[in-house]
mmCIF file with all atom_site columns, C-alpha atoms in Angstrom:
data_model
loop_
_atom_site.group_PDB
_atom_site.id
_atom_site.type_symbol
_atom_site.label_atom_id
_atom_site.label_alt_id
_atom_site.label_comp_id
_atom_site.label_asym_id
_atom_site.label_entity_id
_atom_site.label_seq_id
_atom_site.pdbx_PDB_ins_code
_atom_site.Cartn_x
_atom_site.Cartn_y
_atom_site.Cartn_z
_atom_site.occupancy
_atom_site.B_iso_or_equiv
_atom_site.pdbx_formal_charge
_atom_site.auth_seq_id
_atom_site.auth_comp_id
_atom_site.auth_asym_id
_atom_site.auth_atom_id
_atom_site.pdbx_PDB_model_num
ATOM 1   C CA . UNK A 1 1   ? -9.803  11.570 27.748 1.00 0.00 ? 1   UNK A CA 1
ATOM 2   C CA . UNK A 1 2   ? -10.070 8.831  24.689 1.00 0.00 ? 2   UNK A CA 1
ATOM 3   C CA . UNK A 1 3   ? -6.617  6.678  25.142 1.00 0.00 ? 3   UNK A CA 1
ATOM 4   C CA . UNK A 1 4   ? -5.080  5.041  21.970 1.00 0.00 ? 4   UNK A CA 1
ATOM 5   C CA . UNK A 1 5   ? -2.086  3.055  21.953 1.00 0.00 ? 5   UNK A CA 1
ATOM 6   C CA . UNK A 1 6   ? -0.007  2.319  19.495 1.00 0.00 ? 6   UNK A CA 1
ATOM 7   C CA . UNK A 1 7   ? 2.489   -0.648 19.169 1.00 0.00 ? 7   UNK A CA 1
ATOM 8   C CA . UNK A 1 8   ? 5.455   -1.390 18.117 1.00 0.00 ? 8   UNK A CA 1
ATOM 9   C CA . UNK A 1 9   ? 6.778   2.457  19.183 1.00 0.00 ? 9   UNK A CA 1
ATOM 10  C CA . UNK A 1 10  ? 9.735   1.726  17.310 1.00 0.00 ? 10  UNK A CA 1
ATOM 11  C CA . UNK A 1 11  ? 10.358  -0.195 14.274 1.00 0.00 ? 11  UNK A CA 1
ATOM 12  C CA . UNK A 1 12  ? 13.654  -1.407 12.242 1.00 0.00 ? 12  UNK A CA 1
ATOM 13  C CA . UNK A 1 13  ? 13.167  -3.370 9.129  1.00 0.00 ? 13  UNK A CA 1
ATOM 14  C CA . UNK A 1 14  ? 15.380  -4.373 6.136  1.00 0.00 ? 14  UNK A CA 1
ATOM 15  C CA . UNK A 1 15  ? 13.842  -3.312 3.128  1.00 0.00 ? 15  UNK A CA 1
ATOM 16  C CA . UNK A 1 16  ? 11.378  -5.427 1.463  1.00 0.00 ? 16  UNK A CA 1
ATOM 17  C CA . UNK A 1 17  ? 9.997   -6.801 5.112  1.00 0.00 ? 17  UNK A CA 1
ATOM 18  C CA . UNK A 1 18  ? 6.867   -6.695 5.852  1.00 0.00 ? 18  UNK A CA 1
ATOM 19  C CA . UNK A 1 19  ? 5.271   -4.978 9.020  1.00 0.00 ? 19  UNK A CA 1
ATOM 20  C CA . UNK A 1 20  ? 1.743   -4.186 11.191 1.00 0.00 ? 20  UNK A CA 1
ATOM 21  C CA . UNK A 1 21  ? 1.086   -1.470 12.966 1.00 0.00 ? 21  UNK A CA 1
ATOM 22  C CA . UNK A 1 22  ? -1.726  -1.745 15.774 1.00 0.00 ? 22  UNK A CA 1
ATOM 23  C CA . UNK A 1 23  ? -3.404  0.660  17.370 1.00 0.00 ? 23  UNK A CA 1
ATOM 24  C CA . UNK A 1 24  ? -5.749  0.059  19.992 1.00 0.00 ? 24  UNK A CA 1
ATOM 25  C CA . UNK A 1 25  ? -8.243  1.979  22.639 1.00 0.00 ? 25  UNK A CA 1
ATOM 26  C CA . UNK A 1 26  ? -10.929 0.952  24.866 1.00 0.00 ? 26  UNK A CA 1
ATOM 27  C CA . UNK A 1 27  ? -13.339 3.722  23.444 1.00 0.00 ? 27  UNK A CA 1
ATOM 28  C CA . UNK A 1 28  ? -15.354 3.628  20.280 1.00 0.00 ? 28  UNK A CA 1
ATOM 29  C CA . UNK A 1 29  ? -14.225 6.099  17.870 1.00 0.00 ? 29  UNK A CA 1
ATOM 30  C CA . UNK A 1 30  ? -16.943 7.155  14.416 1.00 0.00 ? 30  UNK A CA 1
ATOM 31  C CA . UNK A 1 31  ? -13.765 6.848  12.596 1.00 0.00 ? 31  UNK A CA 1
ATOM 32  C CA . UNK A 1 32  ? -10.388 6.426  13.061 1.00 0.00 ? 32  UNK A CA 1
ATOM 33  C CA . UNK A 1 33  ? -7.927  7.658  10.402 1.00 0.00 ? 33  UNK A CA 1
ATOM 34  C CA . UNK A 1 34  ? -3.689  7.085  9.404  1.00 0.00 ? 34  UNK A CA 1
ATOM 35  C CA . UNK A 1 35  ? -1.150  10.030 9.161  1.00 0.00 ? 35  UNK A CA 1
ATOM 36  C CA . UNK A 1 36  ? 2.293   9.965  8.595  1.00 0.00 ? 36  UNK A CA 1
ATOM 37  C CA . UNK A 1 37  ? 4.313   12.600 9.866  1.00 0.00 ? 37  UNK A CA 1
ATOM 38  C CA . UNK A 1 38  ? 7.686   13.728 8.694  1.00 0.00 ? 38  UNK A CA 1
ATOM 39  C CA . UNK A 1 39  ? 10.544  15.770 10.972 1.00 0.00 ? 39  UNK A CA 1
ATOM 40  C CA . UNK A 1 40  ? 9.391   19.306 11.428 1.00 0.00 ? 40  UNK A CA 1
ATOM 41  C CA . UNK A 1 41  ? 6.198   18.726 9.405  1.00 0.00 ? 41  UNK A CA 1
ATOM 42  C CA . UNK A 1 42  ? 2.268   18.258 10.167 1.00 0.00 ? 42  UNK A CA 1
ATOM 43  C CA . UNK A 1 43  ? 0.618   14.311 9.871  1.00 0.00 ? 43  UNK A CA 1
ATOM 44  C CA . UNK A 1 44  ? -0.520  13.880 6.327  1.00 0.00 ? 44  UNK A CA 1
ATOM 45  C CA . UNK A 1 45  ? -3.659  11.725 5.973  1.00 0.00 ? 45  UNK A CA 1
ATOM 46  C CA . UNK A 1 46  ? -3.126  8.735  4.567  1.00 0.00 ? 46  UNK A CA 1
ATOM 47  C CA . UNK A 1 47  ? -6.889  6.925  5.107  1.00 0.00 ? 47  UNK A CA 1
ATOM 48  C CA . UNK A 1 48  ? -10.011 7.130  7.082  1.00 0.00 ? 48  UNK A CA 1
ATOM 49  C CA . UNK A 1 49  ? -11.777 4.225  7.753  1.00 0.00 ? 49  UNK A CA 1
ATOM 50  C CA . UNK A 1 50  ? -15.320 4.871  9.141  1.00 0.00 ? 50  UNK A CA 1
ATOM 51  C CA . UNK A 1 51  ? -17.120 1.277  9.223  1.00 0.00 ? 51  UNK A CA 1
ATOM 52  C CA . UNK A 1 52  ? -16.779 -1.561 11.935 1.00 0.00 ? 52  UNK A CA 1
ATOM 53  C CA . UNK A 1 53  ? -14.592 -4.281 9.896  1.00 0.00 ? 53  UNK A CA 1
ATOM 54  C CA . UNK A 1 54  ? -13.666 -1.811 6.843  1.00 0.00 ? 54  UNK A CA 1
ATOM 55  C CA . UNK A 1 55  ? -10.196 -2.561 4.786  1.00 0.00 ? 55  UNK A CA 1
ATOM 56  C CA . UNK A 1 56  ? -8.602  -0.716 2.789  1.00 0.00 ? 56  UNK A CA 1
ATOM 57  C CA . UNK A 1 57  ? -5.819  -0.891 0.339  1.00 0.00 ? 57  UNK A CA 1
ATOM 58  C CA . UNK A 1 58  ? -3.683  1.611  -0.683 1.00 0.00 ? 58  UNK A CA 1
ATOM 59  C CA . UNK A 1 59  ? -0.901  0.035  -2.850 1.00 0.00 ? 59  UNK A CA 1
ATOM 60  C CA . UNK A 1 60  ? 1.322   -1.754 -0.416 1.00 0.00 ? 60  UNK A CA 1
ATOM 61  C CA . UNK A 1 61  ? -0.309  -0.440 2.571  1.00 0.00 ? 61  UNK A CA 1
ATOM 62  C CA . UNK A 1 62  ? -3.690  -2.604 4.208  1.00 0.00 ? 62  UNK A CA 1
ATOM 63  C CA . UNK A 1 63  ? -5.535  -0.634 6.625  1.00 0.00 ? 63  UNK A CA 1
ATOM 64  C CA . UNK A 1 64  ? -8.392  -2.287 9.182  1.00 0.00 ? 64  UNK A CA 1
ATOM 65  C CA . UNK A 1 65  ? -10.821 -0.790 11.584 1.00 0.00 ? 65  UNK A CA 1
ATOM 66  C CA . UNK A 1 66  ? -12.222 -3.790 13.937 1.00 0.00 ? 66  UNK A CA 1
ATOM 67  C CA . UNK A 1 67  ? -15.061 -4.613 14.613 1.00 0.00 ? 67  UNK A CA 1
ATOM 68  C CA . UNK A 1 68  ? -16.333 -3.011 16.863 1.00 0.00 ? 68  UNK A CA 1
ATOM 69  C CA . UNK A 1 69  ? -14.843 0.368  15.856 1.00 0.00 ? 69  UNK A CA 1
ATOM 70  C CA . UNK A 1 70  ? -12.076 0.283  19.063 1.00 0.00 ? 70  UNK A CA 1
ATOM 71  C CA . UNK A 1 71  ? -8.644  -0.680 16.880 1.00 0.00 ? 71  UNK A CA 1
ATOM 72  C CA . UNK A 1 72  ? -6.782  -0.615 13.819 1.00 0.00 ? 72  UNK A CA 1
ATOM 73  C CA . UNK A 1 73  ? -4.197  -2.346 12.098 1.00 0.00 ? 73  UNK A CA 1
ATOM 74  C CA . UNK A 1 74  ? -1.722  -0.952 9.446  1.00 0.00 ? 74  UNK A CA 1
ATOM 75  C CA . UNK A 1 75  ? 0.365   -3.285 7.428  1.00 0.00 ? 75  UNK A CA 1
ATOM 76  C CA . UNK A 1 76  ? 2.758   -2.595 5.075  1.00 0.00 ? 76  UNK A CA 1
ATOM 77  C CA . UNK A 1 77  ? 3.972   -5.053 2.891  1.00 0.00 ? 77  UNK A CA 1
ATOM 78  C CA . UNK A 1 78  ? 7.332   -4.830 1.172  1.00 0.00 ? 78  UNK A CA 1
ATOM 79  C CA . UNK A 1 79  ? 8.520   -2.149 3.087  1.00 0.00 ? 79  UNK A CA 1
ATOM 80  C CA . UNK A 1 80  ? 10.711  1.023  1.436  1.00 0.00 ? 80  UNK A CA 1
ATOM 81  C CA . UNK A 1 81  ? 13.063  3.185  2.274  1.00 0.00 ? 81  UNK A CA 1
ATOM 82  C CA . UNK A 1 82  ? 10.418  5.912  1.490  1.00 0.00 ? 82  UNK A CA 1
ATOM 83  C CA . UNK A 1 83  ? 8.141   4.472  3.807  1.00 0.00 ? 83  UNK A CA 1
ATOM 84  C CA . UNK A 1 84  ? 10.618  5.348  6.485  1.00 0.00 ? 84  UNK A CA 1
ATOM 85  C CA . UNK A 1 85  ? 8.350   8.143  9.313  1.00 0.00 ? 85  UNK A CA 1
ATOM 86  C CA . UNK A 1 86  ? 6.107   8.777  12.174 1.00 0.00 ? 86  UNK A CA 1
ATOM 87  C CA . UNK A 1 87  ? 2.386   6.943  11.893 1.00 0.00 ? 87  UNK A CA 1
ATOM 88  C CA . UNK A 1 88  ? -0.078  7.825  13.760 1.00 0.00 ? 88  UNK A CA 1
ATOM 89  C CA . UNK A 1 89  ? -3.456  6.780  14.274 1.00 0.00 ? 89  UNK A CA 1
ATOM 90  C CA . UNK A 1 90  ? -6.368  9.126  14.995 1.00 0.00 ? 90  UNK A CA 1
ATOM 91  C CA . UNK A 1 91  ? -9.711  8.347  16.420 1.00 0.00 ? 91  UNK A CA 1
ATOM 92  C CA . UNK A 1 92  ? -12.600 10.885 15.688 1.00 0.00 ? 92  UNK A CA 1
ATOM 93  C CA . UNK A 1 93  ? -15.160 10.939 18.505 1.00 0.00 ? 93  UNK A CA 1
ATOM 94  C CA . UNK A 1 94  ? -18.847 10.788 18.302 1.00 0.00 ? 94  UNK A CA 1
ATOM 95  C CA . UNK A 1 95  ? -19.882 14.041 19.654 1.00 0.00 ? 95  UNK A CA 1
ATOM 96  C CA . UNK A 1 96  ? -19.754 15.688 15.834 1.00 0.00 ? 96  UNK A CA 1
ATOM 97  C CA . UNK A 1 97  ? -17.552 17.476 16.866 1.00 0.00 ? 97  UNK A CA 1
ATOM 98  C CA . UNK A 1 98  ? -15.138 15.424 14.446 1.00 0.00 ? 98  UNK A CA 1
ATOM 99  C CA . UNK A 1 99  ? -12.772 15.833 17.244 1.00 0.00 ? 99  UNK A CA 1
ATOM 100 C CA . UNK A 1 100 ? -9.361  13.381 16.723 1.00 0.00 ? 100 UNK A CA 1
ATOM 101 C CA . UNK A 1 101 ? -7.163  12.040 19.892 1.00 0.00 ? 101 UNK A CA 1
ATOM 102 C CA . UNK A 1 102 ? -4.295  10.395 18.486 1.00 0.00 ? 102 UNK A CA 1
ATOM 103 C CA . UNK A 1 103 ? -1.724  7.939  19.546 1.00 0.00 ? 103 UNK A CA 1
ATOM 104 C CA . UNK A 1 104 ? 1.590   7.962  20.590 1.00 0.00 ? 104 UNK A CA 1
ATOM 105 C CA . UNK A 1 105 ? 2.810   6.910  16.919 1.00 0.00 ? 105 UNK A CA 1
ATOM 106 C CA . UNK A 1 106 ? 4.948   4.273  15.557 1.00 0.00 ? 106 UNK A CA 1
ATOM 107 C CA . UNK A 1 107 ? 8.318   5.595  14.051 1.00 0.00 ? 107 UNK A CA 1
ATOM 108 C CA . UNK A 1 108 ? 9.475   3.039  11.470 1.00 0.00 ? 108 UNK A CA 1
ATOM 109 C CA . UNK A 1 109 ? 12.647  2.931  10.384 1.00 0.00 ? 109 UNK A CA 1
ATOM 110 C CA . UNK A 1 110 ? 13.335  0.826  6.662  1.00 0.00 ? 110 UNK A CA 1
ATOM 111 C CA . UNK A 1 111 ? 16.674  0.327  6.086  1.00 0.00 ? 111 UNK A CA 1
ATOM 112 C CA . UNK A 1 112 ? 17.701  -0.491 2.408  1.00 0.00 ? 112 UNK A CA 1
ATOM 113 C CA . UNK B 2 1   ? -5.356  27.246 -2.052 1.00 0.00 ? 1   UNK B CA 1
ATOM 114 C CA . UNK B 2 2   ? -2.704  25.402 -1.253 1.00 0.00 ? 2   UNK B CA 1
ATOM 115 C CA . UNK B 2 3   ? -3.589  24.486 1.898  1.00 0.00 ? 3   UNK B CA 1
ATOM 116 C CA . UNK B 2 4   ? -3.295  24.674 5.170  1.00 0.00 ? 4   UNK B CA 1
ATOM 117 C CA . UNK B 2 5   ? -0.820  27.850 6.275  1.00 0.00 ? 5   UNK B CA 1
ATOM 118 C CA . UNK B 2 6   ? 0.868   28.237 9.346  1.00 0.00 ? 6   UNK B CA 1
ATOM 119 C CA . UNK B 2 7   ? 2.737   31.945 10.324 1.00 0.00 ? 7   UNK B CA 1
ATOM 120 C CA . UNK B 2 8   ? 5.500   31.425 11.752 1.00 0.00 ? 8   UNK B CA 1
ATOM 121 C CA . UNK B 2 9   ? 7.489   28.202 11.105 1.00 0.00 ? 9   UNK B CA 1
ATOM 122 C CA . UNK B 2 10  ? 9.448   29.229 14.145 1.00 0.00 ? 10  UNK B CA 1
ATOM 123 C CA . UNK B 2 11  ? 9.509   31.600 17.150 1.00 0.00 ? 11  UNK B CA 1
ATOM 124 C CA . UNK B 2 12  ? 11.885  31.212 20.077 1.00 0.00 ? 12  UNK B CA 1
ATOM 125 C CA . UNK B 2 13  ? 10.845  33.447 22.302 1.00 0.00 ? 13  UNK B CA 1
ATOM 126 C CA . UNK B 2 14  ? 12.281  34.409 26.464 1.00 0.00 ? 14  UNK B CA 1
ATOM 127 C CA . UNK B 2 15  ? 10.305  32.827 28.704 1.00 0.00 ? 15  UNK B CA 1
ATOM 128 C CA . UNK B 2 16  ? 7.754   35.355 30.621 1.00 0.00 ? 16  UNK B CA 1
ATOM 129 C CA . UNK B 2 17  ? 7.238   36.658 26.941 1.00 0.00 ? 17  UNK B CA 1
ATOM 130 C CA . UNK B 2 18  ? 3.740   36.656 25.144 1.00 0.00 ? 18  UNK B CA 1
ATOM 131 C CA . UNK B 2 19  ? 3.136   35.028 22.073 1.00 0.00 ? 19  UNK B CA 1
ATOM 132 C CA . UNK B 2 20  ? 1.196   34.404 18.794 1.00 0.00 ? 20  UNK B CA 1
ATOM 133 C CA . UNK B 2 21  ? 0.446   31.771 16.210 1.00 0.00 ? 21  UNK B CA 1
ATOM 134 C CA . UNK B 2 22  ? -1.607  31.976 12.969 1.00 0.00 ? 22  UNK B CA 1
ATOM 135 C CA . UNK B 2 23  ? -3.757  29.580 10.618 1.00 0.00 ? 23  UNK B CA 1
ATOM 136 C CA . UNK B 2 24  ? -4.775  29.940 7.715  1.00 0.00 ? 24  UNK B CA 1
ATOM 137 C CA . UNK B 2 25  ? -7.376  27.056 7.074  1.00 0.00 ? 25  UNK B CA 1
ATOM 138 C CA . UNK B 2 26  ? -8.608  25.719 3.504  1.00 0.00 ? 26  UNK B CA 1
ATOM 139 C CA . UNK B 2 27  ? -10.802 28.760 2.776  1.00 0.00 ? 27  UNK B CA 1
ATOM 140 C CA . UNK B 2 28  ? -14.244 25.436 2.045  1.00 0.00 ? 28  UNK B CA 1
ATOM 141 C CA . UNK B 2 29  ? -13.356 24.474 5.226  1.00 0.00 ? 29  UNK B CA 1
ATOM 142 C CA . UNK B 2 30  ? -15.487 25.692 8.197  1.00 0.00 ? 30  UNK B CA 1
ATOM 143 C CA . UNK B 2 31  ? -13.962 23.567 11.240 1.00 0.00 ? 31  UNK B CA 1
ATOM 144 C CA . UNK B 2 32  ? -10.619 24.456 12.170 1.00 0.00 ? 32  UNK B CA 1
ATOM 145 C CA . UNK B 2 33  ? -8.536  22.992 14.871 1.00 0.00 ? 33  UNK B CA 1
ATOM 146 C CA . UNK B 2 34  ? -5.308  23.556 17.260 1.00 0.00 ? 34  UNK B CA 1
ATOM 147 C CA . UNK B 2 35  ? -3.110  20.749 18.165 1.00 0.00 ? 35  UNK B CA 1
ATOM 148 C CA . UNK B 2 36  ? -0.054  20.455 20.308 1.00 0.00 ? 36  UNK B CA 1
ATOM 149 C CA . UNK B 2 37  ? 2.463   17.721 19.943 1.00 0.00 ? 37  UNK B CA 1
ATOM 150 C CA . UNK B 2 38  ? 5.965   17.416 22.080 1.00 0.00 ? 38  UNK B CA 1
ATOM 151 C CA . UNK B 2 39  ? 8.382   15.399 20.915 1.00 0.00 ? 39  UNK B CA 1
ATOM 152 C CA . UNK B 2 40  ? 8.037   11.790 21.129 1.00 0.00 ? 40  UNK B CA 1
ATOM 153 C CA . UNK B 2 41  ? 4.118   12.183 21.295 1.00 0.00 ? 41  UNK B CA 1
ATOM 154 C CA . UNK B 2 42  ? 0.924   12.180 19.373 1.00 0.00 ? 42  UNK B CA 1
ATOM 155 C CA . UNK B 2 43  ? -0.846  15.297 18.993 1.00 0.00 ? 43  UNK B CA 1
ATOM 156 C CA . UNK B 2 44  ? -2.549  16.425 21.269 1.00 0.00 ? 44  UNK B CA 1
ATOM 157 C CA . UNK B 2 45  ? -5.786  18.800 20.867 1.00 0.00 ? 45  UNK B CA 1
ATOM 158 C CA . UNK B 2 46  ? -6.189  22.081 22.247 1.00 0.00 ? 46  UNK B CA 1
ATOM 159 C CA . UNK B 2 47  ? -9.353  23.796 20.672 1.00 0.00 ? 47  UNK B CA 1
ATOM 160 C CA . UNK B 2 48  ? -11.761 23.807 17.586 1.00 0.00 ? 48  UNK B CA 1
ATOM 161 C CA . UNK B 2 49  ? -13.762 26.120 16.082 1.00 0.00 ? 49  UNK B CA 1
ATOM 162 C CA . UNK B 2 50  ? -16.519 25.936 13.515 1.00 0.00 ? 50  UNK B CA 1
ATOM 163 C CA . UNK B 2 51  ? -16.798 28.518 11.829 1.00 0.00 ? 51  UNK B CA 1
ATOM 164 C CA . UNK B 2 52  ? -15.844 31.775 14.239 1.00 0.00 ? 52  UNK B CA 1
ATOM 165 C CA . UNK B 2 53  ? -17.478 30.202 16.945 1.00 0.00 ? 53  UNK B CA 1
ATOM 166 C CA . UNK B 2 54  ? -15.519 28.292 19.335 1.00 0.00 ? 54  UNK B CA 1
ATOM 167 C CA . UNK B 2 55  ? -17.168 25.120 20.858 1.00 0.00 ? 55  UNK B CA 1
ATOM 168 C CA . UNK B 2 56  ? -14.225 23.191 22.452 1.00 0.00 ? 56  UNK B CA 1
ATOM 169 C CA . UNK B 2 57  ? -12.055 25.456 24.772 1.00 0.00 ? 57  UNK B CA 1
ATOM 170 C CA . UNK B 2 58  ? -11.616 22.877 28.150 1.00 0.00 ? 58  UNK B CA 1
ATOM 171 C CA . UNK B 2 59  ? -8.646  21.082 27.128 1.00 0.00 ? 59  UNK B CA 1
ATOM 172 C CA . UNK B 2 60  ? -6.826  24.479 26.534 1.00 0.00 ? 60  UNK B CA 1
ATOM 173 C CA . UNK B 2 61  ? -3.635  23.868 28.634 1.00 0.00 ? 61  UNK B CA 1
ATOM 174 C CA . UNK B 2 62  ? -4.215  26.581 31.045 1.00 0.00 ? 62  UNK B CA 1
ATOM 175 C CA . UNK B 2 63  ? -5.212  30.318 31.040 1.00 0.00 ? 63  UNK B CA 1
ATOM 176 C CA . UNK B 2 64  ? -3.090  31.516 29.602 1.00 0.00 ? 64  UNK B CA 1
ATOM 177 C CA . UNK B 2 65  ? -3.508  30.035 26.258 1.00 0.00 ? 65  UNK B CA 1
ATOM 178 C CA . UNK B 2 66  ? -6.712  31.407 24.087 1.00 0.00 ? 66  UNK B CA 1
ATOM 179 C CA . UNK B 2 67  ? -7.638  30.787 20.675 1.00 0.00 ? 67  UNK B CA 1
ATOM 180 C CA . UNK B 2 68  ? -9.656  33.639 18.386 1.00 0.00 ? 68  UNK B CA 1
ATOM 181 C CA . UNK B 2 69  ? -11.045 32.859 14.775 1.00 0.00 ? 69  UNK B CA 1
ATOM 182 C CA . UNK B 2 70  ? -12.562 36.396 14.310 1.00 0.00 ? 70  UNK B CA 1
ATOM 183 C CA . UNK B 2 71  ? -14.325 36.491 11.258 1.00 0.00 ? 71  UNK B CA 1
ATOM 184 C CA . UNK B 2 72  ? -14.321 32.474 10.216 1.00 0.00 ? 72  UNK B CA 1
ATOM 185 C CA . UNK B 2 73  ? -11.230 32.350 8.437  1.00 0.00 ? 73  UNK B CA 1
ATOM 186 C CA . UNK B 2 74  ? -7.727  32.095 9.768  1.00 0.00 ? 74  UNK B CA 1
ATOM 187 C CA . UNK B 2 75  ? -7.130  31.790 13.608 1.00 0.00 ? 75  UNK B CA 1
ATOM 188 C CA . UNK B 2 76  ? -4.532  32.647 16.169 1.00 0.00 ? 76  UNK B CA 1
ATOM 189 C CA . UNK B 2 77  ? -3.431  31.240 19.095 1.00 0.00 ? 77  UNK B CA 1
ATOM 190 C CA . UNK B 2 78  ? -2.186  33.002 22.166 1.00 0.00 ? 78  UNK B CA 1
ATOM 191 C CA . UNK B 2 79  ? 0.282   32.178 24.643 1.00 0.00 ? 79  UNK B CA 1
ATOM 192 C CA . UNK B 2 80  ? 0.972   34.573 27.759 1.00 0.00 ? 80  UNK B CA 1
ATOM 193 C CA . UNK B 2 81  ? 3.604   34.793 30.081 1.00 0.00 ? 81  UNK B CA 1
ATOM 194 C CA . UNK B 2 82  ? 5.407   31.736 28.325 1.00 0.00 ? 82  UNK B CA 1
ATOM 195 C CA . UNK B 2 83  ? 7.097   29.057 30.200 1.00 0.00 ? 83  UNK B CA 1
ATOM 196 C CA . UNK B 2 84  ? 9.677   26.749 29.262 1.00 0.00 ? 84  UNK B CA 1
ATOM 197 C CA . UNK B 2 85  ? 7.199   23.619 29.170 1.00 0.00 ? 85  UNK B CA 1
ATOM 198 C CA . UNK B 2 86  ? 5.089   25.467 26.326 1.00 0.00 ? 86  UNK B CA 1
ATOM 199 C CA . UNK B 2 87  ? 8.015   24.617 24.031 1.00 0.00 ? 87  UNK B CA 1
ATOM 200 C CA . UNK B 2 88  ? 6.177   22.278 21.630 1.00 0.00 ? 88  UNK B CA 1
ATOM 201 C CA . UNK B 2 89  ? 4.903   22.066 17.861 1.00 0.00 ? 89  UNK B CA 1
ATOM 202 C CA . UNK B 2 90  ? 2.110   23.838 17.711 1.00 0.00 ? 90  UNK B CA 1
ATOM 203 C CA . UNK B 2 91  ? -0.671  22.526 14.699 1.00 0.00 ? 91  UNK B CA 1
ATOM 204 C CA . UNK B 2 92  ? -3.625  23.683 13.212 1.00 0.00 ? 92  UNK B CA 1
ATOM 205 C CA . UNK B 2 93  ? -6.232  21.463 11.195 1.00 0.00 ? 93  UNK B CA 1
ATOM 206 C CA . UNK B 2 94  ? -8.724  22.299 9.182  1.00 0.00 ? 94  UNK B CA 1
ATOM 207 C CA . UNK B 2 95  ? -11.901 19.964 7.744  1.00 0.00 ? 95  UNK B CA 1
ATOM 208 C CA . UNK B 2 96  ? -15.170 20.033 5.418  1.00 0.00 ? 96  UNK B CA 1
ATOM 209 C CA . UNK B 2 97  ? -16.550 16.232 6.790  1.00 0.00 ? 97  UNK B CA 1
ATOM 210 C CA . UNK B 2 98  ? -14.174 13.651 8.420  1.00 0.00 ? 98  UNK B CA 1
ATOM 211 C CA . UNK B 2 99  ? -11.360 15.069 5.927  1.00 0.00 ? 99  UNK B CA 1
ATOM 212 C CA . UNK B 2 100 ? -8.502  17.135 8.007  1.00 0.00 ? 100 UNK B CA 1
ATOM 213 C CA . UNK B 2 101 ? -6.019  18.944 6.712  1.00 0.00 ? 101 UNK B CA 1
ATOM 214 C CA . UNK B 2 102 ? -2.680  19.940 8.462  1.00 0.00 ? 102 UNK B CA 1
ATOM 215 C CA . UNK B 2 103 ? -0.392  23.156 8.865  1.00 0.00 ? 103 UNK B CA 1
ATOM 216 C CA . UNK B 2 104 ? 3.247   22.553 8.965  1.00 0.00 ? 104 UNK B CA 1
ATOM 217 C CA . UNK B 2 105 ? 2.893   23.918 12.069 1.00 0.00 ? 105 UNK B CA 1
ATOM 218 C CA . UNK B 2 106 ? 4.477   25.963 14.874 1.00 0.00 ? 106 UNK B CA 1
ATOM 219 C CA . UNK B 2 107 ? 7.479   25.425 16.074 1.00 0.00 ? 107 UNK B CA 1
ATOM 220 C CA . UNK B 2 108 ? 8.124   27.258 19.999 1.00 0.00 ? 108 UNK B CA 1
ATOM 221 C CA . UNK B 2 109 ? 11.470  27.026 21.439 1.00 0.00 ? 109 UNK B CA 1
ATOM 222 C CA . UNK B 2 110 ? 10.814  28.876 24.946 1.00 0.00 ? 110 UNK B CA 1
ATOM 223 C CA . UNK B 2 111 ? 14.595  29.830 26.783 1.00 0.00 ? 111 UNK B CA 1
#
């Protein structure tokens, strides 16, 4: 079983602050994806990183894939209340089936 | 095409009853996945199809769980003799290459 550990599990910050969420595993993944999930809805894809060392920016969000393709981080700059939600990382296995294995998630609350 | 559709959105059933959920994927996606998500956890992979072929089912939680995708389009997930521990959100996703699209899920409550 490919285990992905996310930290922190819960994060409550003031609007305007910066934050980083970490996703770590002992397994190597062919790609790693970050999702955001609202209550009662399915996860929505934010980004896919494929190459070790890759950095992708999406407005105030910066995603990094570790050189060894085992870990990743999500950095949010100047957090806004609209960023509140559950952030999930998911690694795709290397079998070619592209099955995703999810972390336990980081629940972010941004206080106005 | 508006994305992945799941039906029903909510299902309440009595323990011991059978339930079936449906998933309609994005039409051009040939892969379809089922996941289960319990409260406070990330989604847990159950099974997947490439077209009509079920290529991985060893992670189905027990022999009470089964899935089909008879014509390579929509899929159904059936749980027989439901137990209270089956209460969860059941998510379907489809993909072409790396890009997954998830449905909104079916929330099952077993009473």
